[in-house]
Short mmCIF file of C-alpha atoms in Angstrom, two decimals:
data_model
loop_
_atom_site.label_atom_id
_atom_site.label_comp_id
_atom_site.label_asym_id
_atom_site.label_seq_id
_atom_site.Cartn_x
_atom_site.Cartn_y
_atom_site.Cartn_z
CA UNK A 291 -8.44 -50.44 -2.08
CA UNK A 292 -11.75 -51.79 -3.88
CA UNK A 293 -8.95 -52.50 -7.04
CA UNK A 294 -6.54 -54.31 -4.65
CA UNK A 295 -9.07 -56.40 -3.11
CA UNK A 296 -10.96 -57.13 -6.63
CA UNK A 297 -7.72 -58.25 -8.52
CA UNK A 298 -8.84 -61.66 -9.19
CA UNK A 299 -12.04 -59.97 -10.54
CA UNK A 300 -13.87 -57.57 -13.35
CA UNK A 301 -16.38 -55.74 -12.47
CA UNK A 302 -18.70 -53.94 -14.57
CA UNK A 303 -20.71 -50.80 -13.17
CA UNK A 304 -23.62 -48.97 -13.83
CA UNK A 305 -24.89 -45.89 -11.51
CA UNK A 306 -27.51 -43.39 -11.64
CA UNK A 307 -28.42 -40.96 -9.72
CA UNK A 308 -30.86 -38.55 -10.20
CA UNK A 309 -30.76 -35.49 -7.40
CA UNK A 310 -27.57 -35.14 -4.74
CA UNK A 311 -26.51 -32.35 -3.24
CA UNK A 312 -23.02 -31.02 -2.62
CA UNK A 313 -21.60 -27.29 -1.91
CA UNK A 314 -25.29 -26.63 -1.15
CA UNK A 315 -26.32 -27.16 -4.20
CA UNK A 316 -27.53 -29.84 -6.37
CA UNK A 317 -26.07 -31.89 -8.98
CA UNK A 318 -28.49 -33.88 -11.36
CA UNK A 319 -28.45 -36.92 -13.93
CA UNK A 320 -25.15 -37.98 -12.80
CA UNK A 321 -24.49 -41.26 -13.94
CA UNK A 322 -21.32 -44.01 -14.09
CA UNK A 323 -20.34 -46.38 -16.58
CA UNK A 324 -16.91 -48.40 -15.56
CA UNK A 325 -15.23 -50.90 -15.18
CA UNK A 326 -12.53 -52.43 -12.55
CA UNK A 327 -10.21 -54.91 -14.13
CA UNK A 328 -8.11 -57.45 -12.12
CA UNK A 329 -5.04 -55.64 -13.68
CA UNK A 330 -5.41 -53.11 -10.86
CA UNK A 331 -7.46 -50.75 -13.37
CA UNK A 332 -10.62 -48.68 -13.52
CA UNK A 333 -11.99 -47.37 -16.45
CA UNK A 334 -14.44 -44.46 -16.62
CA UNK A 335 -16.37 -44.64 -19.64
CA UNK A 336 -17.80 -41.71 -18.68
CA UNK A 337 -18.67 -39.91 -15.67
CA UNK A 338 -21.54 -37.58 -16.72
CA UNK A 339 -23.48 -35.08 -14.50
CA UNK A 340 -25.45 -31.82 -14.62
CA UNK A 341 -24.39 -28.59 -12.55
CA UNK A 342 -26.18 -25.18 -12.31
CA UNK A 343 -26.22 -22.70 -15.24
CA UNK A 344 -27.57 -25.43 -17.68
CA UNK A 345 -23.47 -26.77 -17.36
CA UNK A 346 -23.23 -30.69 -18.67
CA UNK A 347 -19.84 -32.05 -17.72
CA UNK A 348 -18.22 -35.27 -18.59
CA UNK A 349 -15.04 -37.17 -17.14
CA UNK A 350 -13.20 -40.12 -18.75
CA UNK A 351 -10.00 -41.73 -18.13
CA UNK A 352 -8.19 -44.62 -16.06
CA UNK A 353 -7.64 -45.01 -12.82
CA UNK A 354 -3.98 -47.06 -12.41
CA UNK A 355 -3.70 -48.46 -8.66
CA UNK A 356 -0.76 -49.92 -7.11
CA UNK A 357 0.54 -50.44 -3.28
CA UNK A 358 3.22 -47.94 -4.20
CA UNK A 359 1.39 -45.01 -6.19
CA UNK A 360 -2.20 -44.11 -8.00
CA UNK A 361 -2.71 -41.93 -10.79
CA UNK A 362 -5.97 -41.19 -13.44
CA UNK A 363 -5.29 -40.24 -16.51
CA UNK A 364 -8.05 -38.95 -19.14
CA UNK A 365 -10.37 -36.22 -20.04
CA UNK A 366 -13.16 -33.32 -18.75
CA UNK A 367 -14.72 -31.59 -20.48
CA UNK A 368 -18.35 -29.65 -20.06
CA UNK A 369 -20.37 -26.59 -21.42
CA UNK A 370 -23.64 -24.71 -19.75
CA UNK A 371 -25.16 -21.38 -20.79
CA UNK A 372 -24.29 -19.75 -17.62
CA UNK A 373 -20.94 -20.21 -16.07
CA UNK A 374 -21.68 -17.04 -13.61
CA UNK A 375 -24.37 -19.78 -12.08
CA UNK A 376 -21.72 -22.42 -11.79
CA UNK A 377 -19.52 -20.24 -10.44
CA UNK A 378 -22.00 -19.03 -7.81
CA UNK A 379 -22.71 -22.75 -7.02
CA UNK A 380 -19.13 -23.47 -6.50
CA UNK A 381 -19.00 -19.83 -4.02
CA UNK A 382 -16.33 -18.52 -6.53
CA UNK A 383 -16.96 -14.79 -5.81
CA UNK A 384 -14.50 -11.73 -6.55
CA UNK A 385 -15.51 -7.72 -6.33
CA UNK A 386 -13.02 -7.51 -9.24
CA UNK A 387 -14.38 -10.35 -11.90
CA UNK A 388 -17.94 -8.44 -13.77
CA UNK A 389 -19.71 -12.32 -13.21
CA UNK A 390 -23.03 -10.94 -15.01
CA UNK A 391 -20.69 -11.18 -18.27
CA UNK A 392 -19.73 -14.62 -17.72
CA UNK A 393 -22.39 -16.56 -20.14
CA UNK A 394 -22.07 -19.29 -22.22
CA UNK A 395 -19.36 -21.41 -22.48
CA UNK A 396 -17.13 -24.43 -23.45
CA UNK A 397 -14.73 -26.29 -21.49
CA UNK A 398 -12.12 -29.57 -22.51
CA UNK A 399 -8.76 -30.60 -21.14
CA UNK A 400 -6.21 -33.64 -20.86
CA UNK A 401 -6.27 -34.56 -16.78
CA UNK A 402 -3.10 -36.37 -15.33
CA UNK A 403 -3.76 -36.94 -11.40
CA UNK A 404 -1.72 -38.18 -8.96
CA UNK A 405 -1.44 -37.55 -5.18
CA UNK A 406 0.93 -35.10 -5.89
CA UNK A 407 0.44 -33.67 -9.39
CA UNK A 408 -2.66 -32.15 -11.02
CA UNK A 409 -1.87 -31.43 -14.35
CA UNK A 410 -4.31 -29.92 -17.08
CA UNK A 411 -3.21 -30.49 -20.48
CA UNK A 412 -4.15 -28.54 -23.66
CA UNK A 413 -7.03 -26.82 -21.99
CA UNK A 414 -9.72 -25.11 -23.75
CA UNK A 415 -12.02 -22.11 -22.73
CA UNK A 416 -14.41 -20.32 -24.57
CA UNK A 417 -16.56 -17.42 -23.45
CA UNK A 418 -19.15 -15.93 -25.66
CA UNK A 419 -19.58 -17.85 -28.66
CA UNK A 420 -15.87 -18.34 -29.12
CA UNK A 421 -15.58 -14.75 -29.06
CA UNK A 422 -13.05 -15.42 -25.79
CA UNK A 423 -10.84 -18.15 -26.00
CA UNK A 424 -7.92 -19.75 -24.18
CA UNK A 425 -5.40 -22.75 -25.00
CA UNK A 426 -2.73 -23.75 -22.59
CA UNK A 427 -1.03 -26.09 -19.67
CA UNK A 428 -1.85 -25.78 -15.93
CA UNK A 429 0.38 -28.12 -13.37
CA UNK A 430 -0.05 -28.14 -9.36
CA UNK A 431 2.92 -29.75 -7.14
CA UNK A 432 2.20 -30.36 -4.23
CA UNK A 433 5.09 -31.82 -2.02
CA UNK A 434 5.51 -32.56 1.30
CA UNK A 435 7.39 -28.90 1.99
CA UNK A 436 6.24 -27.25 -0.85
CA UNK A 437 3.30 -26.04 -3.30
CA UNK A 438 3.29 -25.11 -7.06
CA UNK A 439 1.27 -23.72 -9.41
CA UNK A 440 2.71 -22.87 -12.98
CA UNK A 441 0.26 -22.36 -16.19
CA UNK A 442 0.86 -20.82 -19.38
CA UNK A 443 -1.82 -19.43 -21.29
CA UNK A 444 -2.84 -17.98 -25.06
CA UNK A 445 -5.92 -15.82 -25.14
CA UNK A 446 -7.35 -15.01 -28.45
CA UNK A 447 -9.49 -12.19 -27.79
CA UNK A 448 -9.69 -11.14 -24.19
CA UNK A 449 -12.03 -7.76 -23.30
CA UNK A 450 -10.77 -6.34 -20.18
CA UNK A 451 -13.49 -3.65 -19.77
CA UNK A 452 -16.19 -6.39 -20.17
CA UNK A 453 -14.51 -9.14 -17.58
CA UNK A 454 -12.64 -6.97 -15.14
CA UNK A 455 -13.61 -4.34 -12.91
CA UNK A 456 -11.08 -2.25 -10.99
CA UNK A 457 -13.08 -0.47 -8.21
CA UNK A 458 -12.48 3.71 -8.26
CA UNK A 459 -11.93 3.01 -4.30
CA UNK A 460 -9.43 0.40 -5.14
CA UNK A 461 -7.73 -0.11 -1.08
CA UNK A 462 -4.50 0.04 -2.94
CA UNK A 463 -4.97 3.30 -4.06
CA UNK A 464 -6.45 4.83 -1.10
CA UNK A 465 -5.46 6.35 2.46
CA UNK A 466 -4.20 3.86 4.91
CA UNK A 467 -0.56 2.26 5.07
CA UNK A 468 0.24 -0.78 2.50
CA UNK A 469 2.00 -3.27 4.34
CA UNK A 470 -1.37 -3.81 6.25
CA UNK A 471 -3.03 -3.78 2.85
CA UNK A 472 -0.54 -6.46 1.56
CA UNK A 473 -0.72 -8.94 4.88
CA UNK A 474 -2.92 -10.99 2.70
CA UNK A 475 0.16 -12.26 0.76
CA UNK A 476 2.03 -14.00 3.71
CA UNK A 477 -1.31 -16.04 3.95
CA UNK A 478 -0.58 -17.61 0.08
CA UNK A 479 0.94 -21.22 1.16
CA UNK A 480 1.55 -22.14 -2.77
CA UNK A 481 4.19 -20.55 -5.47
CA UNK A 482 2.20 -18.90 -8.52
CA UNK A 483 4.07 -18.69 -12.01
CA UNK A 484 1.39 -17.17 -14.50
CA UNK A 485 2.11 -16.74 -17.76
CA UNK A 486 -0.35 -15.41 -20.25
CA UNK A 487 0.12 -14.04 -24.10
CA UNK A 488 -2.69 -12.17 -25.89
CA UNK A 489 -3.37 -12.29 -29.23
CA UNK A 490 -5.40 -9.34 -28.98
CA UNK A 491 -5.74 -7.35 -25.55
CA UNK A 492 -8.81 -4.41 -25.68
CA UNK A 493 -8.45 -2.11 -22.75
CA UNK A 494 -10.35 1.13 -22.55
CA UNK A 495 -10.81 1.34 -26.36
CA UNK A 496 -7.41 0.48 -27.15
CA UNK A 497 -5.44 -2.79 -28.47
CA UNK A 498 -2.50 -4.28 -27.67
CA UNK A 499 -1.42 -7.05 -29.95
CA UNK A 500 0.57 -10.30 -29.31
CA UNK A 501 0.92 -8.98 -25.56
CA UNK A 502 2.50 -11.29 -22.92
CA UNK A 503 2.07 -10.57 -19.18
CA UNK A 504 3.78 -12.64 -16.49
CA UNK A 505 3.86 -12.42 -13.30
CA UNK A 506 4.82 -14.86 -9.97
CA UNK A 507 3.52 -14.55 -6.44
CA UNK A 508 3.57 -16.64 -3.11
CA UNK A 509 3.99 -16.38 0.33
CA UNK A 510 5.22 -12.73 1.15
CA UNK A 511 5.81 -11.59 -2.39
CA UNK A 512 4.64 -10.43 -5.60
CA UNK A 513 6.56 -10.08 -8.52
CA UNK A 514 6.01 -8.18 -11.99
CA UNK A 515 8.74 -8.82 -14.57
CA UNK A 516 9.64 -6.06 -16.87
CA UNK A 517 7.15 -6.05 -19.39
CA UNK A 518 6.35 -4.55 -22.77
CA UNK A 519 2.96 -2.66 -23.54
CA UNK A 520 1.92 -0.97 -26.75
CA UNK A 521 -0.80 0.23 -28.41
CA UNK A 522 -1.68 3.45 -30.74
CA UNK A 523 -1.04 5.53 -27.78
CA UNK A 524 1.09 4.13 -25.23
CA UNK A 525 4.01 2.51 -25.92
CA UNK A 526 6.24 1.54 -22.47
CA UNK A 527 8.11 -0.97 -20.62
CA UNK A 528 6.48 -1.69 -16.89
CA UNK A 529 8.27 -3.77 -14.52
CA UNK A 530 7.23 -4.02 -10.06
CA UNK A 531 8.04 -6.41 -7.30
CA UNK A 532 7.18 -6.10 -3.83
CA UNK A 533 8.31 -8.56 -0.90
CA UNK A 534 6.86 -8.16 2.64
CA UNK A 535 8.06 -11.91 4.01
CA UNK A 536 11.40 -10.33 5.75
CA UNK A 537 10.93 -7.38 8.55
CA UNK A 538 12.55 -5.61 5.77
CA UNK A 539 9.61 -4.63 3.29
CA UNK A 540 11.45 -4.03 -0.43
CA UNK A 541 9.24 -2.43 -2.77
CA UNK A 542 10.34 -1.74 -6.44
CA UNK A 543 8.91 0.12 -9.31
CA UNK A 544 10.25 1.17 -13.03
CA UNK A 545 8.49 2.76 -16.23
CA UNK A 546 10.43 3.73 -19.30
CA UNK A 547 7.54 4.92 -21.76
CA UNK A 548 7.94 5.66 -25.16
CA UNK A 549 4.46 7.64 -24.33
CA UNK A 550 1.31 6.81 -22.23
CA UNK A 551 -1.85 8.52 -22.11
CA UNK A 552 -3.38 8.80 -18.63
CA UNK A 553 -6.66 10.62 -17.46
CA UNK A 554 -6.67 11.06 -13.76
CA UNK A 555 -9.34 13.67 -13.81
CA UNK A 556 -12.27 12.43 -12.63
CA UNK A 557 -15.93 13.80 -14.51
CA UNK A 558 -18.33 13.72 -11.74
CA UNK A 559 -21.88 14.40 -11.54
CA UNK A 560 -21.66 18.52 -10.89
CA UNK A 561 -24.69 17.51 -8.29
CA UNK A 562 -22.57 15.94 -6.18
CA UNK A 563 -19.54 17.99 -6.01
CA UNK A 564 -18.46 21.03 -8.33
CA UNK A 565 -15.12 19.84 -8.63
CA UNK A 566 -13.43 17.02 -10.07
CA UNK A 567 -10.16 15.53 -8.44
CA UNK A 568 -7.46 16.40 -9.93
CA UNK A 569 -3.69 14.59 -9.68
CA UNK A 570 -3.08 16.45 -6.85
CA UNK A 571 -6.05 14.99 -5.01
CA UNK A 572 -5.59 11.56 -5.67
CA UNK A 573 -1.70 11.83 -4.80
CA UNK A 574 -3.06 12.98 -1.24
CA UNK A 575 -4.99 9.97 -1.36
CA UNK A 576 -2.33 7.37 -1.68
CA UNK A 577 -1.00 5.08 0.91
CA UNK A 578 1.70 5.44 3.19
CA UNK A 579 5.06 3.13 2.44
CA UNK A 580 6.22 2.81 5.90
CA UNK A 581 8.18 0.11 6.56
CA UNK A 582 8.95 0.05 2.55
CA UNK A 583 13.05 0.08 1.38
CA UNK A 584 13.32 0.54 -2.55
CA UNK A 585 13.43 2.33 -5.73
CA UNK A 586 11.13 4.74 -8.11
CA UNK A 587 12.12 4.92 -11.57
CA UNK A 588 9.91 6.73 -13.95
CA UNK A 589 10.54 8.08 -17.58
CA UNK A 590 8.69 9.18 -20.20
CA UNK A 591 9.20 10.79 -23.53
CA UNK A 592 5.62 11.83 -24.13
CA UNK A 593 2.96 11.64 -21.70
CA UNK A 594 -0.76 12.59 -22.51
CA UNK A 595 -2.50 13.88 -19.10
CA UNK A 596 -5.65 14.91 -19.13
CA UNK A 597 -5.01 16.50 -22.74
CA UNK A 598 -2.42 18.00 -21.42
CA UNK A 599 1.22 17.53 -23.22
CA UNK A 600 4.03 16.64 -21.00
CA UNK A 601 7.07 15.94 -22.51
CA UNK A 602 10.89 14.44 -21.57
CA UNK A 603 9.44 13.75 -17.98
CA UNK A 604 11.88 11.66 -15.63
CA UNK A 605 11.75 11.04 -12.23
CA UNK A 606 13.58 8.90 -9.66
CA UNK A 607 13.75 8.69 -6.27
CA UNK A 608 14.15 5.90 -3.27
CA UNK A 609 12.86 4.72 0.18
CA UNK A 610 14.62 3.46 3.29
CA UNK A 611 11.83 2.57 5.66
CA UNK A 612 9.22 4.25 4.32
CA UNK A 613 11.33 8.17 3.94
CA UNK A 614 12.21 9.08 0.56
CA UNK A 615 15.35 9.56 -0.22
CA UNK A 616 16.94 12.47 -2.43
CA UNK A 617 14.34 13.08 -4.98
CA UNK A 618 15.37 13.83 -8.92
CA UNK A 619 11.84 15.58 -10.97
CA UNK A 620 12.41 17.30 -14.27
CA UNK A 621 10.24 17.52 -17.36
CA UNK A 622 8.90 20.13 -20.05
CA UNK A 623 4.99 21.78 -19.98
CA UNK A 624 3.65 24.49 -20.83
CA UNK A 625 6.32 25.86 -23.12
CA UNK A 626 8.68 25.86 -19.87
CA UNK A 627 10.69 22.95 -18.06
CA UNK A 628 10.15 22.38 -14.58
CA UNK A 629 13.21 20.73 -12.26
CA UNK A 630 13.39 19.67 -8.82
CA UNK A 631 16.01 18.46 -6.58
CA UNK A 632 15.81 17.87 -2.91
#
């Protein structure tokens, strides 16, 4: 509106500010150089201002006007020496994200806005001294019936032990039925695509080269394209979807492994228990699929558990409404093979 009602005018600006506060927090040395031209533009040339976690960011662009659309087109970008502080200051929190580890860092991207779009073009991230990095496209749609998200992403080097933490009392994994566990889904009111390739992927002292993960998600569902996984000792394809938007709750899983190394035993301190928990325990542990219709497809040639050799394992089975179907077990150990049927 200020552009509509300046047109016959340019205006040159220059703001400071030294303290404000926003998301309970402050945000320091911001300051404004532009310009509003009677063309129905405004130029940012920049926006600068200073966040928590020593973080300097910087904006730039054009803002195009009209009585028919807006849009700004132009540049962020920012660094600080502690993004777990900016993150804290913007009340991004998550049990599963190991924020501690989240340090210095760089940040730049392309911006195209519109009431509609957001689009982040040729991002860059990079965590520890460029030790991290990531290059790639993020778009958000958001129409009148319907919400988007699609980004594709290429990590260089990406840690998972070091960034991620998976909680041993993962809720997933536990007692308890999952279709309650999963009601968090039909609260998503956007579609996720997410598509990520690593160059190099480190996961429990292992590395998995050039690996691509993809996965989509929105209201109701969660989906896990088939996916391929290898390293010097596993070597398998991985694909699940799950989809609890219908009465009908479809859950599907597959794994066709070349081998896979697993340790389930768990090495507890012996003051605290003189046992550790073996498969059996943890199977007792998982949650019930009630209300679930699917399938279970698992094969392996070689599988590693807990040093112990099983080999030609294969095992299928399905659910209708949370009962299993007929189930199909066979697979060699201990010198013998073991088959089940029922």
């Amino acid at each position: 509106d200020l552009i509509l009602e300046a047109r016959d005018y340019d205006i040159n600006l220059e703001i400071s500010i030294k303290n404000a506060n926003l998301y309970e927090g402050k945000v320091e040395d911001i300051k404004l150089y532009g310009n509003i031209a009677n063309d129905n533009k405004a130029l940012l040339s920049p926006l600068s201002f200073k966040l928590p976690g020593n973080s300097e960011f910087r904006v730039s662009g054009v803002f195009e006007e009209s009585e028919m659309n807006s849009k700004f087109i132009g540049s962020v970008d920012g660094k600080g020496n502690s993004l777990n502080e900016l993150f804290k200051w913007l009340q991004v929190d998550s049990n599963n994200i190991k924020m501690e580890n989240l340090k210095k860092y760089n940040f730049y991207s392309d911006l195209e806005v519109s009431p509609a779009n957001i689009n982040l073009k040729n991002f860059y991230v990079n965590l520890d001294d460029k030790k991290t990095e990531f290059f790639g496209n993020l778009t958000v749609n958001d129409k009148e019936k319907s919400r988007s998200v699609d980004t594709t992403i290429k990590v260089s080097e990406f840690d998972f032990d070091k960034y991620i933490s998976i909680p041993v009392d993962n809720i997933y994994f536990n007692e308890g039925i999952l279709f309650d566990k999963l009601l968090w889904l039909n609260q998503i009111y956007s579609d996720y695509s997410i598509n990520i390739n690593f160059e190099n992927l480190k996961y429990q002292n292992q590395e998995f080269k050039n690996q691509n993960i993809n996965f989509n998600f929105g209201r109701g569902y969660f989906k896990f394209p088939k996916a391929h996984f290898a390293s010097a000792e596993n070597i398998f394809d991985f694909e699940f979807n799950i989809d609890i938007s219908d009465k009908n709750q479809i859950g599907n899983i597959t794994l066709n492994a070349e081998k896979i190394k697993l340790k389930l035993r768990d090495n507890q301190n012996e003051e605290n228990t003189n046992h550790s928990k073996s498969l059996f325990d943890k199977f007792y542990k998982l949650p019930s699929l009630q209300g679930f219709t699917g399938n279970i497809d698992l094969t392996a040639k070689e599988i590693n558990l807990d040093e112990k050799l099983i080999t030609n394992f294969d095992y299928k089975n399905s659910l209708k409404n949370g009962i299993f179907g007929q189930t199909k077990l066979l697979m060699k150990i201990y010198d013998g093979t073991f088959e089940y049927k029922g």
